[in-house]
Short mmCIF file of N, CA and C in Angstrom, two decimals:
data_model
loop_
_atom_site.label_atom_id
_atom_site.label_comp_id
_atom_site.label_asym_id
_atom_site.label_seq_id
_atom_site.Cartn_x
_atom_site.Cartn_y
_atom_site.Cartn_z
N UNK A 430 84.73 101.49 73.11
CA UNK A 430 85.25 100.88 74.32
C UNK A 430 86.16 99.71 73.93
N UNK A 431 86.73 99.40 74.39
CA UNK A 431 88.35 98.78 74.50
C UNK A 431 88.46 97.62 75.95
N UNK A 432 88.53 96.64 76.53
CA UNK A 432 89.10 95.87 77.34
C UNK A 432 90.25 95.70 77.59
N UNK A 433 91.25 96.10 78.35
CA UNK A 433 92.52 95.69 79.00
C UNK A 433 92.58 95.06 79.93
N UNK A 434 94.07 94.27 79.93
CA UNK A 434 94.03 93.33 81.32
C UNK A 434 95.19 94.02 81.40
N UNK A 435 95.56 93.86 82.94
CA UNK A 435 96.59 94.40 83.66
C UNK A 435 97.37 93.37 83.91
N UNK A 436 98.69 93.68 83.33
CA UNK A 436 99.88 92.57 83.41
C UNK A 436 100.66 93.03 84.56
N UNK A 437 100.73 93.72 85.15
CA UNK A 437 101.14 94.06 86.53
C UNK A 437 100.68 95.08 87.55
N UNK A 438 100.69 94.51 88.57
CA UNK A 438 100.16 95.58 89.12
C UNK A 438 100.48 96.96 89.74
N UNK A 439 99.44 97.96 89.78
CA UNK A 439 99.84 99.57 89.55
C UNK A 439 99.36 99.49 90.80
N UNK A 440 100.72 100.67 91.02
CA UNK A 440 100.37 101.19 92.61
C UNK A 440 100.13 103.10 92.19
N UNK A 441 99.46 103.55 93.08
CA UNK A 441 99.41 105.09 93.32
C UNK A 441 100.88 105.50 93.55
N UNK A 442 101.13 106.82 92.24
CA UNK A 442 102.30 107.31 93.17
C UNK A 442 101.73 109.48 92.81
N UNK A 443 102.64 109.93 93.78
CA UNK A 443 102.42 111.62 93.65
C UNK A 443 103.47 112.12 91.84
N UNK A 444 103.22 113.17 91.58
CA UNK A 444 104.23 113.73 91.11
C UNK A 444 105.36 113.64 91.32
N UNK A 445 106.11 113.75 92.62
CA UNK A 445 107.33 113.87 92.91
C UNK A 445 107.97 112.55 92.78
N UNK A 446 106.64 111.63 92.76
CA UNK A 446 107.59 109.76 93.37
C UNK A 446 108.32 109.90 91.60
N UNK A 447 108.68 108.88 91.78
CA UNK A 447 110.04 108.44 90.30
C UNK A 447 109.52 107.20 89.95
N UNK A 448 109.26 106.46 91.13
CA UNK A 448 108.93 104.79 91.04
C UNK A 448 107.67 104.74 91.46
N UNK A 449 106.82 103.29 91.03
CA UNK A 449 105.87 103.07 92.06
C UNK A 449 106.33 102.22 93.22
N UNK A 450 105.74 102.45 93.82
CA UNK A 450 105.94 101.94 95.29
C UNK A 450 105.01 100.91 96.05
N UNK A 451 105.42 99.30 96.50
CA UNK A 451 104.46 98.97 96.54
C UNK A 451 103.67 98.74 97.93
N UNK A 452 104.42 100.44 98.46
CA UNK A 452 102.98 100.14 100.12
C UNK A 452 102.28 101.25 99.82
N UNK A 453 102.32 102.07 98.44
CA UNK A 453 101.20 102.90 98.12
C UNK A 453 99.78 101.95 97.51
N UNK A 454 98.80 102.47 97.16
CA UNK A 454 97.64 101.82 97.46
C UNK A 454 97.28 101.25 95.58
N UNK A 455 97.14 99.86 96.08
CA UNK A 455 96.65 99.15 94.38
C UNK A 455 95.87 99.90 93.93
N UNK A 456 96.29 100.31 92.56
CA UNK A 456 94.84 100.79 91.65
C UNK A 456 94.82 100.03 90.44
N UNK A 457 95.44 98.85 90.12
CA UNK A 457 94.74 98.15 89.40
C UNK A 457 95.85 96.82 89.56
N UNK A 458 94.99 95.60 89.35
CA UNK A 458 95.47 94.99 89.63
C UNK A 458 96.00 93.31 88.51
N UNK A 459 97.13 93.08 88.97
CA UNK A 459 97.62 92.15 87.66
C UNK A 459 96.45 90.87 87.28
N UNK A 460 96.18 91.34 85.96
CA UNK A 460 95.41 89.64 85.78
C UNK A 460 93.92 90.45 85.63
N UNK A 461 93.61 91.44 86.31
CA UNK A 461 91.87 91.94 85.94
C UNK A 461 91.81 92.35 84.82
N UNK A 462 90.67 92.56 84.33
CA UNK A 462 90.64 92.95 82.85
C UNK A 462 89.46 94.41 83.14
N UNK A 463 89.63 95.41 82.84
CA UNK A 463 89.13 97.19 82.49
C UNK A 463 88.83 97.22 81.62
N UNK A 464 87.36 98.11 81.58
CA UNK A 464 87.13 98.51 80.71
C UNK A 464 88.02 100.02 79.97
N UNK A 465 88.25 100.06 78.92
CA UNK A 465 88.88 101.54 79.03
C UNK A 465 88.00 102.66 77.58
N UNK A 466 87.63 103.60 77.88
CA UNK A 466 87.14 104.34 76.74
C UNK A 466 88.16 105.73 76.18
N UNK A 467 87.88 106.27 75.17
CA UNK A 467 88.42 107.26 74.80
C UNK A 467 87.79 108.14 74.85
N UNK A 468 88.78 109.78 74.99
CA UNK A 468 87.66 111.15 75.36
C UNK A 468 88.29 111.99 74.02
N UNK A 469 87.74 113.34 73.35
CA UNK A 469 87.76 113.79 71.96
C UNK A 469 89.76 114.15 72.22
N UNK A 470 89.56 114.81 73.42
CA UNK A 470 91.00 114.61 73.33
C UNK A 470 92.55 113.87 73.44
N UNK A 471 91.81 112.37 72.95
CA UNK A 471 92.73 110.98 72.62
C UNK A 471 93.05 110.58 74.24
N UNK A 472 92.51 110.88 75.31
CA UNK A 472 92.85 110.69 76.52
C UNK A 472 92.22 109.22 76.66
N UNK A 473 92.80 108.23 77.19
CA UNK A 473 92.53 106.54 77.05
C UNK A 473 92.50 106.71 78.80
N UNK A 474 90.95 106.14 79.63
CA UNK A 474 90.44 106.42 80.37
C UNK A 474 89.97 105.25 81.02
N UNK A 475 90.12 104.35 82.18
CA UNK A 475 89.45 103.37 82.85
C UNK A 475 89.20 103.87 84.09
N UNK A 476 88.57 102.81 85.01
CA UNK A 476 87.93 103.00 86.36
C UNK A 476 88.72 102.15 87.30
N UNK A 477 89.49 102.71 88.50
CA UNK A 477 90.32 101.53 89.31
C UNK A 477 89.50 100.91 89.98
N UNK A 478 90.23 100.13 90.96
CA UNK A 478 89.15 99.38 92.05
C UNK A 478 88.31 99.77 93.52
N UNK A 479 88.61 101.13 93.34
CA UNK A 479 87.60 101.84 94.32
C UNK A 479 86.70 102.52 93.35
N UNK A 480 86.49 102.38 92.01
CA UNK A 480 85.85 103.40 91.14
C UNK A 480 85.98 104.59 90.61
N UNK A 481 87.43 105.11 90.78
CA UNK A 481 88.32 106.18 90.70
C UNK A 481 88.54 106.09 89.01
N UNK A 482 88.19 107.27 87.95
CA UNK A 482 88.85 107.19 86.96
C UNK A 482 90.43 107.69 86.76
N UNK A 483 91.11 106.99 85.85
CA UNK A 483 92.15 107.40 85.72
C UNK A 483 92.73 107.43 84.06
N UNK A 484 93.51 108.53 83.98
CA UNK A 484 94.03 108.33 82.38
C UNK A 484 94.91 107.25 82.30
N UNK A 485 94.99 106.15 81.46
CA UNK A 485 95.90 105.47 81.46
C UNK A 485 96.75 105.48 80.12
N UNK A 486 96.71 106.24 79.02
CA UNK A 486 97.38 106.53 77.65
C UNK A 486 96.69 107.65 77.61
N UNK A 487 97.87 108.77 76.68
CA UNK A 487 97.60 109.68 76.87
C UNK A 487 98.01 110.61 75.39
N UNK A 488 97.15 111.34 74.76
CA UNK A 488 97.52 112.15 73.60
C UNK A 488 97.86 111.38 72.15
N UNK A 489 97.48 110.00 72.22
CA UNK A 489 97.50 108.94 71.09
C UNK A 489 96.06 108.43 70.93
N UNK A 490 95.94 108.44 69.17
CA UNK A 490 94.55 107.88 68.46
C UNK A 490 94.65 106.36 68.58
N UNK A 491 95.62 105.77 68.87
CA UNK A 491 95.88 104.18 69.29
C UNK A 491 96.27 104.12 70.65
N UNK A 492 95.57 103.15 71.58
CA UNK A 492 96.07 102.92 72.84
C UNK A 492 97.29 102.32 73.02
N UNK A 493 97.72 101.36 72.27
CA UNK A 493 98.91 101.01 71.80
C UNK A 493 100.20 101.57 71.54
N UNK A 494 100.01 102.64 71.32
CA UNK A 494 101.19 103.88 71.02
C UNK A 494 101.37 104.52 72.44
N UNK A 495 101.26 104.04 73.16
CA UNK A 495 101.05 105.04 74.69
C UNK A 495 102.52 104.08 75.67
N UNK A 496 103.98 103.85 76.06
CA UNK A 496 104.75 103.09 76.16
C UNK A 496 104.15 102.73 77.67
N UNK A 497 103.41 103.69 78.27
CA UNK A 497 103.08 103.26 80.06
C UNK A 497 102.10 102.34 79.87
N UNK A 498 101.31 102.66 79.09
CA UNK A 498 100.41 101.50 78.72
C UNK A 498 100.49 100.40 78.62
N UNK A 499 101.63 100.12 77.70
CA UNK A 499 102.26 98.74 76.84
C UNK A 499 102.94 98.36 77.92
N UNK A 500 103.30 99.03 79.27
CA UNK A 500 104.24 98.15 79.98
C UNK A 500 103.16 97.20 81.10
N UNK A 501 102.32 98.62 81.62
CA UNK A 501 101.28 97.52 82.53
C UNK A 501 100.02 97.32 81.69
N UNK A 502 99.66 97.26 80.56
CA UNK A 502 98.27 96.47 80.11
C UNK A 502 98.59 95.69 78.86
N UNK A 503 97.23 94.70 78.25
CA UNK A 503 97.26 94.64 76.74
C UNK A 503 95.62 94.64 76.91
N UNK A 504 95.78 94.87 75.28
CA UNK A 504 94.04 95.37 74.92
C UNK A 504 94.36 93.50 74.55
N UNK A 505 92.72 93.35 74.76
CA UNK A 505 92.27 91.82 74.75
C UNK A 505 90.92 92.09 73.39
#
């Protein structure tokens, strides 16, 4: 297990969106700190603020190597 804080905050978007959007619904928010774990298949995994898991890095043995990652978190 791993701790991240969220340096900005993430909104929900569909497949189709491009951007996030911010009257779609917070799922994590700037400044909290997540727990995040890893699954066998390098999938980097936390819980939002309704308790929803979500992948947040994806197909990397370092969470760090993941660029969506590095933009909204840092490992603490």
């Amino acid at each position: 297990m791993e701790l991240a804080q969220c340096i900005r905050d993430v909104h929900a978007r569909t497949i189709e969106d491009y951007i996030e959007a911010p009257s779609a619904p917070l799922l994590f928010k700037k400044g909290y700190i997540y727990p995040v774990f890893r699954d066998e298949a390098n999938n980097w995994l936390t819980t939002d603020e309704e308790g929803f898991q979500h992948i947040i890095a994806s197909g990397v043995e370092r969470i760090l190597e993941d660029y969506w990652f590095s933009r909204h978190f840092k490992l603490l």
